[in-house]
C-alpha cells in the first residue's frame, strides 16, 4: 500500500521512442455495437487447438464454451453473445502467415443472453489447482499480445516457489494504450486479479510495473490498492524505454535477475502476467465470465478518431474502424499490434482475437520502402540498441548467406524480434525479416531432420526384426538337422551292435585315430585365441557386420 | 479495404548512410580549412581532383558491376574516401599521383571486394599505401607552413606545379617543398641529435612549435574538435579514438620519461601528422573496424601501438596507413573473440572464455 521507492536496474540497449499515446487516451473506453455476425477462430492462443463442442445450427448462449481444451497447453473459446452457429469452417484469421483457420461463425440473435454465471468471490477457499482449472475453462490467455494460456503460467510446477508476482502494465510499444486505459478505468479489477493470482501462486509479494509516462494509471492503481487495503502489492514506475515491457527485460529492470536463455521466469521464482490478464481473471472468478471480450486500441495517423474500445472476440475489424469514424485518406498499412512488433494484415474483414491489443493504421509517409536497403556498413548501432546483447549485423550477415549453423552460434533464437535494430539501421535493412526467415528455415530443417530420423529408426527396427527372424529360422533348421543326425547315428549304432565285423571295426578304429589327430590340431593355439576384451569386441562387431551385410 | 503487407517494424528511418557520411564530411571542414590555411592551395586542389576521380571511378565500377547508380553515388562514401586520401597526400603531389591513389582506393580497395560495406581494408589507406610504396619521392613534396617566414606558392603557380610538373621561374624544388616535422625529427634523431638540439637547429628549428610542428597543432586540434562533435552525435564510436590516442599517449609518455632527449613527448606525438584525422575519421570507418565494444577498444589501441612503433623504429616518418591496415586484418578475429554475452547466457558459452566444466 505504501509506495516504497523500489530500486531499478537497466537492460542493455533499448530505445526512447516517441510515445504517440495521447491520440487514443482522450476518450474513455467505448462500448461497441453488437455485430450481426461473429467469427471466432478456434485457435487463438499458443498451444494445442481445442475440440469443437457445437454443431452447425446449434443455439448458443453468451459465454457458452465452443471448444474444449485437448492438451495441457490449450485454451477454450466461448460464444461472445447468444445466437446460432451458422458455420464451422476455415476462414481467414489475423496471423502473419495469412492462412485460414477453423472458425465458429455465430449469428447474433440480439438478446445477448448469458449462460448461468457463478461467482467465486470466496476464491480464497479454493485450492490453487481449482483456481487454475477455473481460469483454464474461462479461456484466459495472456492479453499482452502473446496469448499464452494463463492457467499454464499459474502452475509453476513442483519445486518452484514463486517469490514475486509481476503484473506487467509497462505497455512500451508506441501508440498502444489499452492497458493504460484499463488501469485508469478499472484499476480495482486489476488489483483484485493480482490478489487472485497471488493466492493461486501462494506468493507474498506482487509488483505492478507501469512506465512513468502513465501517471494517471499509476495514481489509479495506488488508489485502488489503498481502497482494497492490500499491503503486499507495490506499484513501481519504471523508465519509459522500449522494450521494457518484454518479460525478460522487465524482470531485469525490477530484480536485476536474468531469466536463463533456455528457462522460464518461474525458474528464478517469478511469474509475470499482463494487467489485462489480471482483470480477465477477476471477471472469471468474481463474475464467472469467460474471456469473450477485450480492450482494443484503434489508433494511428490513418484513423479519424483514435480511441479504445471494449470489443467482443470475433467482431470484424472493419466494425471497429467504422466506430472510429473510418480511415483517413492516405491510410495504407493495417497493423495488429504496435509499430515495432505488430504484423500487417491484408484486409480489415478479419475478426478480433484474444491477442489483438491494437489496430494501428499508418499512412504512407510513416514507413520506409523495404526495397531501398543499402549494404550493411557495420556501424554497430544495431548491437548498441539490442536489448538481448546480440550482434544483429553478424546475424544478418549469416542469415542472408543462409549460414544457419553460424546464425545459431550467434544465438538467433534469443532474438525477441523487438525491431530495435531495424529501427536504427542507417542502411534501412529489414533485419527482423531476415531473422524470421532464418528461424523458420531452421525449424523446417529440424522438422525434416526429425522425419528422416524417424524413418531411419523405423528402418533399423525393421532390419533388426528381419535379422532376428532369420536367425531364429536358421536355429530351428539347425536343431532339426541335429535331431535327424542323432537319430541316424543312433540307428547306425544299433546296426553296428548287431553286425560284428573285424574289418569294419579296424576301419572304424582308423577313422577314430584320424579324427583324434584333427581335433588335437584344432586345439592348438590360433591368432584368435587369447584376445583382449576390446579386440574380442572388434571381432564380434566385424562378424556382426558381415552377418548383416 | 485491402492493404499492403510488410515486415515489422513499421517505422520511418532515423538515419541513413548518406547522412552519416555527410556529417563526417562536415566534421572534417575545420581541420581541412586549417590545413589549407597553413599549406596553401595545393590542399584544395588535391581535394577537388580527388573528388572528381572518386566519383568517376565509382560511376565506372557501378556501371561495370551493374549496380544502381543513384543510391550508391549519393551515399557520399566515395567523397569521404577522396577527402581523407587528399588530406594524406602532399600538397604538391603531381596530378597523376592523386589519380592513381584515389582510383586504386575506389577500384581496388572498395569495388573489387564487393563495394560499400564489403571491403576489409580502409579504401583511403589502401590508396595511400599503394602510392607511398610506388612513388616515395613524389610523396615527400610537402610545402612549408605559411608561417615562420616560409614563402608560399599562389593558386596558379600551384596548379602549374601539380598539373604541368614545372616549378615557377626562379624557384627550385628545395625552395618550395620541405620535409614534415615528423620526417625531420626522425631523420635528425637518426643522426644522433637530441630533441633539444633539433629544436634549436638553425634550419629545422623554426618548423617546430612548443606543441608539435608549426601549424600542425592547429590542424590536429581542429580535427580533434570535429571528431569530438561526431562522437557526441554518435556518428562514430568514441572508443576507437580513445583507444588509439590513449595507447599512443601511454607509449610515448613512457618512452619520453625514460629518455626525453631521443623520444618525443606525447604532445608532439598526438598533435603531429594526421593523428587526429586518423583517430576520429579514418580508424572509425565502421566497415573495416571492429564492431563490438571491447573489440573497438583493442582495435583503436592496436592502431595507436603500431603508429608509435612505426614512427619510432620503422622506416616511414608516419605509420598511420600501415597501422590501420594491420588492424583492419584483425577486425574479424577481434569481433569473434569479443562477442558480448547474450542476455540469459553464461560467459562460458562464448569464444575466448573458459568452458564450464560439465557437472558430473
Tab-separated table of C-alpha atoms in Angstrom, chain A residues 76-466:
chain	number	residue	atom	x	y	z
A	76	UNK	CA	-11.145	-22.998	-24.998
A	77	UNK	CA	-13.072	-20.268	-26.820
A	78	UNK	CA	-16.566	-19.142	-25.881
A	79	UNK	CA	-19.585	-17.671	-27.618
A	80	UNK	CA	-19.257	-13.876	-27.249
A	81	UNK	CA	-23.043	-13.440	-27.498
A	82	UNK	CA	-26.123	-15.568	-27.801
A	83	UNK	CA	-27.186	-16.734	-31.238
A	84	UNK	CA	-26.985	-19.554	-33.734
A	85	UNK	CA	-23.961	-21.399	-35.051
A	86	UNK	CA	-24.045	-20.646	-38.756
A	87	UNK	CA	-20.907	-22.345	-39.913
A	88	UNK	CA	-17.845	-24.208	-38.705
A	89	UNK	CA	-15.209	-23.909	-41.394
A	90	UNK	CA	-11.905	-22.342	-42.404
A	91	UNK	CA	-11.930	-18.556	-42.504
A	92	UNK	CA	-9.126	-16.022	-42.811
A	93	UNK	CA	-7.838	-15.028	-39.379
A	94	UNK	CA	-5.330	-12.429	-38.271
A	95	UNK	CA	-1.997	-14.228	-38.410
A	96	UNK	CA	1.307	-13.295	-40.064
A	97	UNK	CA	1.028	-16.403	-42.246
A	98	UNK	CA	-2.249	-15.131	-43.755
A	99	UNK	CA	-3.509	-18.692	-43.651
A	100	UNK	CA	-7.121	-19.517	-42.918
A	101	UNK	CA	-8.041	-21.306	-39.740
A	102	UNK	CA	-11.030	-23.214	-38.366
A	103	UNK	CA	-13.642	-20.767	-37.094
A	104	UNK	CA	-17.072	-20.970	-35.497
A	105	UNK	CA	-19.418	-18.438	-37.051
A	106	UNK	CA	-22.219	-17.209	-34.821
A	107	UNK	CA	-25.155	-15.180	-35.974
A	108	UNK	CA	-26.155	-12.975	-33.047
A	109	UNK	CA	-29.809	-13.033	-32.001
A	110	UNK	CA	-29.517	-9.631	-30.318
A	111	UNK	CA	-30.657	-10.943	-26.949
A	112	UNK	CA	-27.143	-11.203	-25.559
A	113	UNK	CA	-28.382	-13.897	-23.193
A	114	UNK	CA	-25.795	-15.178	-20.726
A	115	UNK	CA	-25.258	-18.730	-19.572
A	116	UNK	CA	-25.716	-19.413	-15.862
A	117	UNK	CA	-22.896	-17.477	-14.204
A	118	UNK	CA	-21.340	-18.476	-10.936
A	119	UNK	CA	-19.372	-16.068	-8.774
A	120	UNK	CA	-16.491	-17.368	-6.716
A	121	UNK	CA	-15.864	-14.308	-4.558
A	122	UNK	CA	-14.865	-16.846	-1.927
A	123	UNK	CA	-11.893	-17.875	-4.075
A	124	UNK	CA	-9.588	-17.833	-1.037
A	125	UNK	CA	-11.225	-21.107	-0.009
A	126	UNK	CA	-10.340	-22.654	-3.359
A	127	UNK	CA	-7.190	-24.676	-3.861
A	128	UNK	CA	-4.666	-23.373	-6.412
A	129	UNK	CA	-5.495	-26.344	-8.647
A	130	UNK	CA	-9.223	-25.485	-8.628
A	131	UNK	CA	-8.441	-21.836	-9.351
A	132	UNK	CA	-6.218	-22.832	-12.250
A	133	UNK	CA	-8.971	-25.025	-13.584
A	134	UNK	CA	-11.443	-22.151	-13.367
A	135	UNK	CA	-9.027	-19.870	-15.270
A	136	UNK	CA	-8.395	-22.600	-17.823
A	137	UNK	CA	-12.082	-23.129	-18.538
A	138	UNK	CA	-12.629	-19.381	-18.757
A	139	UNK	CA	-10.338	-19.458	-21.811
A	140	UNK	CA	-7.987	-16.870	-20.390
A	141	UNK	CA	-4.739	-16.313	-22.272
A	142	UNK	CA	-2.036	-13.648	-21.932
A	143	UNK	CA	-3.617	-10.434	-23.179
A	144	UNK	CA	-0.341	-8.593	-23.717
A	145	UNK	CA	-0.250	-9.981	-27.226
A	146	UNK	CA	1.429	-13.384	-26.918
A	147	UNK	CA	-1.808	-15.219	-25.961
A	148	UNK	CA	-0.147	-17.956	-23.934
A	149	UNK	CA	-2.681	-19.938	-21.840
A	150	UNK	CA	-2.691	-18.326	-18.397
A	151	UNK	CA	-3.535	-21.463	-16.452
A	152	UNK	CA	-0.201	-22.971	-17.507
A	153	UNK	CA	1.662	-19.943	-16.210
A	154	UNK	CA	-0.234	-20.216	-12.923
A	155	UNK	CA	1.285	-23.655	-12.418
A	156	UNK	CA	5.000	-23.110	-11.866
A	157	UNK	CA	5.424	-26.782	-11.142
A	158	UNK	CA	6.768	-28.619	-8.121
A	159	UNK	CA	9.983	-27.239	-6.688
A	160	UNK	CA	9.304	-23.718	-7.912
A	161	UNK	CA	8.366	-21.389	-5.086
A	162	UNK	CA	7.237	-18.123	-6.649
A	163	UNK	CA	8.619	-15.247	-4.608
A	164	UNK	CA	7.415	-12.379	-6.738
A	165	UNK	CA	4.420	-11.901	-8.960
A	166	UNK	CA	4.907	-9.149	-11.515
A	167	UNK	CA	1.887	-7.557	-13.133
A	168	UNK	CA	3.034	-6.039	-16.414
A	169	UNK	CA	1.487	-2.658	-17.124
A	170	UNK	CA	4.529	-1.307	-18.962
A	171	UNK	CA	2.906	-1.152	-22.399
A	172	UNK	CA	6.116	0.018	-24.025
A	173	UNK	CA	5.111	-0.051	-27.682
A	174	UNK	CA	4.181	3.320	-29.156
A	175	UNK	CA	0.507	4.044	-29.890
A	176	UNK	CA	-0.964	1.199	-27.782
A	177	UNK	CA	-2.985	2.398	-24.781
A	178	UNK	CA	-5.435	-0.420	-23.996
A	179	UNK	CA	-3.576	-1.365	-20.798
A	180	UNK	CA	-3.198	2.286	-19.826
A	181	UNK	CA	-6.953	2.884	-20.200
A	182	UNK	CA	-7.777	-0.343	-18.382
A	183	UNK	CA	-5.590	0.684	-15.439
A	184	UNK	CA	-7.108	4.154	-15.399
A	185	UNK	CA	-10.714	2.999	-15.521
A	186	UNK	CA	-10.664	-0.430	-13.900
A	187	UNK	CA	-7.722	-0.351	-11.531
A	188	UNK	CA	-9.810	-2.186	-8.914
A	189	UNK	CA	-10.249	-5.135	-11.298
A	190	UNK	CA	-6.510	-5.270	-11.919
A	191	UNK	CA	-5.789	-5.233	-8.175
A	192	UNK	CA	-8.394	-7.933	-7.487
A	193	UNK	CA	-6.940	-10.002	-10.294
A	194	UNK	CA	-3.463	-9.580	-8.825
A	195	UNK	CA	-4.786	-10.769	-5.445
A	196	UNK	CA	-6.333	-13.848	-7.045
A	197	UNK	CA	-3.117	-14.690	-8.926
A	198	UNK	CA	-1.102	-14.200	-5.727
A	199	UNK	CA	-3.422	-16.639	-3.993
A	200	UNK	CA	-3.148	-19.171	-6.819
A	201	UNK	CA	0.651	-18.971	-6.734
A	202	UNK	CA	0.882	-18.684	-2.962
A	203	UNK	CA	3.026	-15.585	-3.430
A	204	UNK	CA	3.548	-12.996	-0.734
A	205	UNK	CA	4.867	-10.190	-2.909
A	206	UNK	CA	3.464	-8.522	-6.002
A	207	UNK	CA	4.837	-5.691	-8.124
A	208	UNK	CA	2.827	-3.808	-10.709
A	209	UNK	CA	5.221	-2.211	-13.199
A	210	UNK	CA	3.995	0.791	-15.164
A	211	UNK	CA	6.073	3.041	-17.421
A	212	UNK	CA	6.451	6.513	-15.995
A	213	UNK	CA	4.648	8.019	-18.998
A	214	UNK	CA	1.335	6.863	-17.484
A	215	UNK	CA	0.947	8.902	-14.293
A	216	UNK	CA	-2.871	8.603	-14.378
A	217	UNK	CA	-2.689	4.820	-14.397
A	218	UNK	CA	-0.167	4.793	-11.537
A	219	UNK	CA	-2.385	7.088	-9.464
A	220	UNK	CA	-5.484	4.974	-10.144
A	221	UNK	CA	-3.688	1.774	-9.151
A	222	UNK	CA	-2.423	3.317	-5.926
A	223	UNK	CA	-5.916	4.479	-5.044
A	224	UNK	CA	-7.300	1.026	-5.765
A	225	UNK	CA	-4.633	-0.593	-3.600
A	226	UNK	CA	-5.421	1.646	-0.631
A	227	UNK	CA	-9.170	1.101	-1.167
A	228	UNK	CA	-8.678	-2.656	-1.176
A	229	UNK	CA	-6.375	-2.461	1.822
A	230	UNK	CA	-3.750	-4.856	0.478
A	231	UNK	CA	-0.235	-4.408	1.747
A	232	UNK	CA	1.797	-6.720	-0.441
A	233	UNK	CA	1.194	-5.067	-3.823
A	234	UNK	CA	3.531	-2.258	-4.880
A	235	UNK	CA	3.159	-0.091	-7.954
A	236	UNK	CA	6.560	0.645	-9.496
A	237	UNK	CA	7.063	3.429	-12.024
A	238	UNK	CA	9.725	2.311	-14.477
A	239	UNK	CA	11.600	4.383	-17.089
A	240	UNK	CA	9.964	4.568	-20.498
A	241	UNK	CA	12.407	2.628	-22.638
A	242	UNK	CA	11.327	0.263	-25.386
A	243	UNK	CA	11.124	-2.805	-24.979
A	244	UNK	CA	10.912	-2.641	-21.193
A	245	UNK	CA	7.557	-4.450	-21.367
A	246	UNK	CA	9.257	-7.592	-22.655
A	247	UNK	CA	9.013	-10.264	-19.969
A	248	UNK	CA	12.741	-10.859	-19.539
A	249	UNK	CA	13.589	-7.177	-19.858
A	250	UNK	CA	11.045	-6.166	-17.226
A	251	UNK	CA	12.300	-8.824	-14.809
A	252	UNK	CA	15.823	-7.476	-15.277
A	253	UNK	CA	14.659	-3.907	-14.619
A	254	UNK	CA	12.757	-4.848	-11.468
A	255	UNK	CA	15.019	-7.513	-9.960
A	256	UNK	CA	18.376	-7.385	-11.797
A	257	UNK	CA	17.889	-11.104	-12.480
A	258	UNK	CA	18.310	-12.648	-15.896
A	259	UNK	CA	15.930	-15.392	-16.922
A	260	UNK	CA	18.183	-18.127	-18.343
A	261	UNK	CA	18.025	-18.347	-22.123
A	262	UNK	CA	16.511	-21.818	-22.051
A	263	UNK	CA	14.451	-21.219	-18.915
A	264	UNK	CA	11.258	-19.608	-17.677
A	265	UNK	CA	10.729	-16.811	-15.140
A	266	UNK	CA	9.420	-19.489	-12.741
A	267	UNK	CA	12.942	-20.934	-12.664
A	268	UNK	CA	14.078	-17.815	-10.809
A	269	UNK	CA	10.950	-17.566	-8.680
A	270	UNK	CA	8.990	-15.079	-10.772
A	271	UNK	CA	5.701	-15.182	-12.649
A	272	UNK	CA	4.562	-12.328	-14.855
A	273	UNK	CA	1.047	-11.554	-16.019
A	274	UNK	CA	-0.310	-8.693	-18.068
A	275	UNK	CA	-2.704	-6.202	-16.420
A	276	UNK	CA	-5.428	-7.163	-18.887
A	277	UNK	CA	-4.996	-10.808	-17.956
A	278	UNK	CA	-5.310	-9.920	-14.272
A	279	UNK	CA	-8.585	-8.093	-14.959
A	280	UNK	CA	-9.866	-11.023	-17.028
A	281	UNK	CA	-9.082	-13.385	-14.141
A	282	UNK	CA	-11.009	-11.098	-11.810
A	283	UNK	CA	-14.040	-11.263	-14.108
A	284	UNK	CA	-13.809	-15.014	-14.408
A	285	UNK	CA	-13.568	-15.557	-10.655
A	286	UNK	CA	-15.903	-12.886	-9.311
A	287	UNK	CA	-18.477	-12.901	-12.114
A	288	UNK	CA	-17.991	-16.277	-13.721
A	289	UNK	CA	-17.489	-14.624	-17.097
A	290	UNK	CA	-15.172	-16.347	-19.539
A	291	UNK	CA	-12.890	-14.303	-21.799
A	292	UNK	CA	-15.227	-13.132	-24.555
A	293	UNK	CA	-14.117	-9.542	-24.990
A	294	UNK	CA	-11.042	-7.389	-24.720
A	295	UNK	CA	-9.999	-3.767	-24.947
A	296	UNK	CA	-8.568	-2.820	-28.332
A	297	UNK	CA	-6.758	0.422	-29.167
A	298	UNK	CA	-7.791	1.654	-32.594
A	299	UNK	CA	-5.313	4.347	-33.494
A	300	UNK	CA	-2.759	5.785	-35.870
A	301	UNK	CA	-2.478	8.636	-38.309
A	302	UNK	CA	-4.733	6.751	-40.696
A	303	UNK	CA	-7.669	6.652	-38.252
A	304	UNK	CA	-10.100	9.532	-37.971
A	305	UNK	CA	-10.937	9.230	-34.277
A	306	UNK	CA	-8.382	7.145	-32.401
A	307	UNK	CA	-9.789	5.583	-29.222
A	308	UNK	CA	-10.006	2.465	-27.095
A	309	UNK	CA	-12.995	0.179	-27.203
A	310	UNK	CA	-14.214	-2.932	-25.461
A	311	UNK	CA	-14.695	-5.433	-28.268
A	312	UNK	CA	-16.276	-8.887	-28.399
A	313	UNK	CA	-13.869	-11.534	-29.671
A	314	UNK	CA	-14.851	-12.348	-33.244
A	315	UNK	CA	-16.014	-8.835	-34.178
A	316	UNK	CA	-14.785	-7.899	-37.668
A	317	UNK	CA	-12.047	-5.278	-37.541
A	318	UNK	CA	-13.897	-3.178	-40.086
A	319	UNK	CA	-16.611	-2.588	-37.460
A	320	UNK	CA	-14.021	-1.102	-35.121
A	321	UNK	CA	-12.630	1.122	-37.854
A	322	UNK	CA	-16.176	2.270	-38.611
A	323	UNK	CA	-16.775	3.110	-34.983
A	324	UNK	CA	-13.567	5.160	-35.018
A	325	UNK	CA	-15.116	7.140	-37.925
A	326	UNK	CA	-13.165	5.342	-40.629
A	327	UNK	CA	-9.842	5.711	-42.366
A	328	UNK	CA	-8.011	8.864	-43.245
A	329	UNK	CA	-7.427	9.383	-46.937
A	330	UNK	CA	-3.838	8.150	-47.158
A	331	UNK	CA	-4.125	5.130	-44.858
A	332	UNK	CA	-2.018	2.374	-46.349
A	333	UNK	CA	-0.987	-0.121	-43.674
A	334	UNK	CA	-3.196	-2.003	-41.202
A	335	UNK	CA	-1.202	-3.394	-38.306
A	336	UNK	CA	-2.259	-5.690	-35.482
A	337	UNK	CA	-0.135	-4.692	-32.506
A	338	UNK	CA	2.269	-1.791	-32.347
A	339	UNK	CA	4.567	-0.253	-34.954
A	340	UNK	CA	7.638	-2.105	-33.659
A	341	UNK	CA	6.427	-5.685	-33.404
A	342	UNK	CA	2.966	-5.752	-34.933
A	343	UNK	CA	2.234	-7.545	-38.177
A	344	UNK	CA	0.402	-6.190	-41.172
A	345	UNK	CA	-2.901	-7.548	-42.395
A	346	UNK	CA	-4.018	-7.559	-45.980
A	347	UNK	CA	-7.642	-6.722	-45.249
A	348	UNK	CA	-9.864	-5.405	-42.453
A	349	UNK	CA	-12.560	-8.083	-42.585
A	350	UNK	CA	-10.628	-10.302	-40.167
A	351	UNK	CA	-12.023	-10.990	-36.698
A	352	UNK	CA	-10.611	-9.544	-33.474
A	353	UNK	CA	-8.856	-12.260	-31.463
A	354	UNK	CA	-7.776	-12.512	-27.834
A	355	UNK	CA	-4.249	-11.402	-28.698
A	356	UNK	CA	-5.344	-8.305	-30.600
A	357	UNK	CA	-4.363	-5.382	-28.375
A	358	UNK	CA	-4.198	-2.712	-31.040
A	359	UNK	CA	-5.264	-1.911	-34.567
A	360	UNK	CA	-2.802	0.603	-35.923
A	361	UNK	CA	-3.422	2.276	-39.253
A	362	UNK	CA	-0.378	4.002	-40.699
A	363	UNK	CA	-0.193	6.412	-43.579
A	364	UNK	CA	2.203	6.078	-46.488
A	365	UNK	CA	4.702	8.574	-45.047
A	366	UNK	CA	5.144	6.610	-41.811
A	367	UNK	CA	7.347	3.787	-43.018
A	368	UNK	CA	10.206	3.265	-45.384
A	369	UNK	CA	10.270	1.251	-48.547
A	370	UNK	CA	11.942	-2.079	-47.865
A	371	UNK	CA	13.438	-2.111	-51.341
A	372	UNK	CA	15.663	0.852	-50.582
A	373	UNK	CA	18.038	-1.118	-48.391
A	374	UNK	CA	21.736	-0.331	-48.723
A	375	UNK	CA	24.546	-2.717	-47.791
A	376	UNK	CA	25.391	-3.050	-44.103
A	377	UNK	CA	28.237	-0.688	-43.194
A	378	UNK	CA	28.828	-2.485	-39.887
A	379	UNK	CA	28.232	0.682	-37.894
A	380	UNK	CA	27.158	-1.415	-34.912
A	381	UNK	CA	24.156	0.747	-33.974
A	382	UNK	CA	22.030	-2.403	-34.005
A	383	UNK	CA	24.277	-4.046	-31.421
A	384	UNK	CA	24.156	-0.910	-29.293
A	385	UNK	CA	20.355	-0.962	-29.075
A	386	UNK	CA	19.777	-4.734	-28.923
A	387	UNK	CA	18.070	-5.493	-25.579
A	388	UNK	CA	19.389	-9.056	-25.678
A	389	UNK	CA	23.028	-8.066	-26.396
A	390	UNK	CA	23.090	-9.898	-29.696
A	391	UNK	CA	25.239	-8.866	-32.668
A	392	UNK	CA	22.453	-8.161	-35.162
A	393	UNK	CA	24.803	-7.308	-38.020
A	394	UNK	CA	26.502	-10.701	-37.709
A	395	UNK	CA	23.117	-12.417	-37.524
A	396	UNK	CA	22.086	-10.558	-40.666
A	397	UNK	CA	25.317	-11.485	-42.417
A	398	UNK	CA	24.902	-15.187	-41.676
A	399	UNK	CA	21.129	-15.243	-42.204
A	400	UNK	CA	21.405	-13.579	-45.601
A	401	UNK	CA	24.066	-16.077	-46.663
A	402	UNK	CA	21.874	-18.912	-45.300
A	403	UNK	CA	24.611	-19.954	-42.928
A	404	UNK	CA	22.209	-21.474	-40.429
A	405	UNK	CA	24.742	-23.101	-38.125
A	406	UNK	CA	26.604	-19.833	-37.645
A	407	UNK	CA	23.409	-17.899	-37.113
A	408	UNK	CA	22.560	-20.234	-34.226
A	409	UNK	CA	26.062	-19.848	-32.777
A	410	UNK	CA	25.252	-16.155	-32.595
A	411	UNK	CA	22.139	-17.049	-30.563
A	412	UNK	CA	19.496	-16.205	-33.149
A	413	UNK	CA	16.849	-17.902	-31.043
A	414	UNK	CA	17.335	-15.419	-28.219
A	415	UNK	CA	16.142	-12.659	-30.567
A	416	UNK	CA	12.782	-11.313	-29.379
A	417	UNK	CA	12.101	-9.570	-32.709
A	418	UNK	CA	11.590	-6.240	-30.960
A	419	UNK	CA	12.731	-4.363	-34.061
A	420	UNK	CA	15.172	-2.007	-32.336
A	421	UNK	CA	17.976	-2.995	-34.710
A	422	UNK	CA	15.929	-2.379	-37.839
A	423	UNK	CA	14.654	0.900	-36.393
A	424	UNK	CA	18.150	2.378	-36.074
A	425	UNK	CA	19.736	0.764	-39.135
A	426	UNK	CA	21.160	3.527	-41.365
A	427	UNK	CA	21.153	1.148	-44.311
A	428	UNK	CA	17.408	0.523	-43.832
A	429	UNK	CA	17.844	-3.251	-43.880
A	430	UNK	CA	14.679	-5.097	-42.742
A	431	UNK	CA	16.773	-7.033	-40.229
A	432	UNK	CA	13.915	-8.692	-38.329
A	433	UNK	CA	12.617	-10.134	-41.589
A	434	UNK	CA	15.965	-11.884	-42.087
A	435	UNK	CA	15.862	-13.296	-38.548
A	436	UNK	CA	12.307	-14.589	-39.001
A	437	UNK	CA	13.329	-16.163	-42.273
A	438	UNK	CA	16.316	-17.879	-40.647
A	439	UNK	CA	14.234	-19.109	-37.712
A	440	UNK	CA	11.532	-20.547	-39.985
A	441	UNK	CA	14.140	-22.130	-42.197
A	442	UNK	CA	15.885	-23.757	-39.226
A	443	UNK	CA	12.565	-25.015	-37.839
A	444	UNK	CA	11.713	-26.524	-41.212
A	445	UNK	CA	15.073	-28.240	-41.378
A	446	UNK	CA	14.692	-29.603	-37.878
A	447	UNK	CA	11.283	-30.960	-38.788
A	448	UNK	CA	12.740	-32.609	-41.897
A	449	UNK	CA	15.590	-33.954	-39.815
A	450	UNK	CA	13.138	-35.383	-37.295
A	451	UNK	CA	11.176	-37.005	-40.104
A	452	UNK	CA	14.262	-38.613	-41.599
A	453	UNK	CA	15.495	-39.663	-38.158
A	454	UNK	CA	12.138	-41.258	-37.555
A	455	UNK	CA	12.302	-43.075	-40.882
A	456	UNK	CA	15.840	-44.256	-40.175
A	457	UNK	CA	14.883	-45.590	-36.749
A	458	UNK	CA	11.919	-47.418	-38.245
A	459	UNK	CA	14.144	-48.897	-40.920
A	460	UNK	CA	16.684	-50.016	-38.299
A	461	UNK	CA	13.962	-51.675	-36.253
A	462	UNK	CA	12.591	-53.464	-39.276
A	463	UNK	CA	16.075	-54.662	-40.222
A	464	UNK	CA	16.671	-55.894	-36.693
A	465	UNK	CA	13.366	-57.728	-36.695
A	466	UNK	CA	14.136	-59.385	-40.048
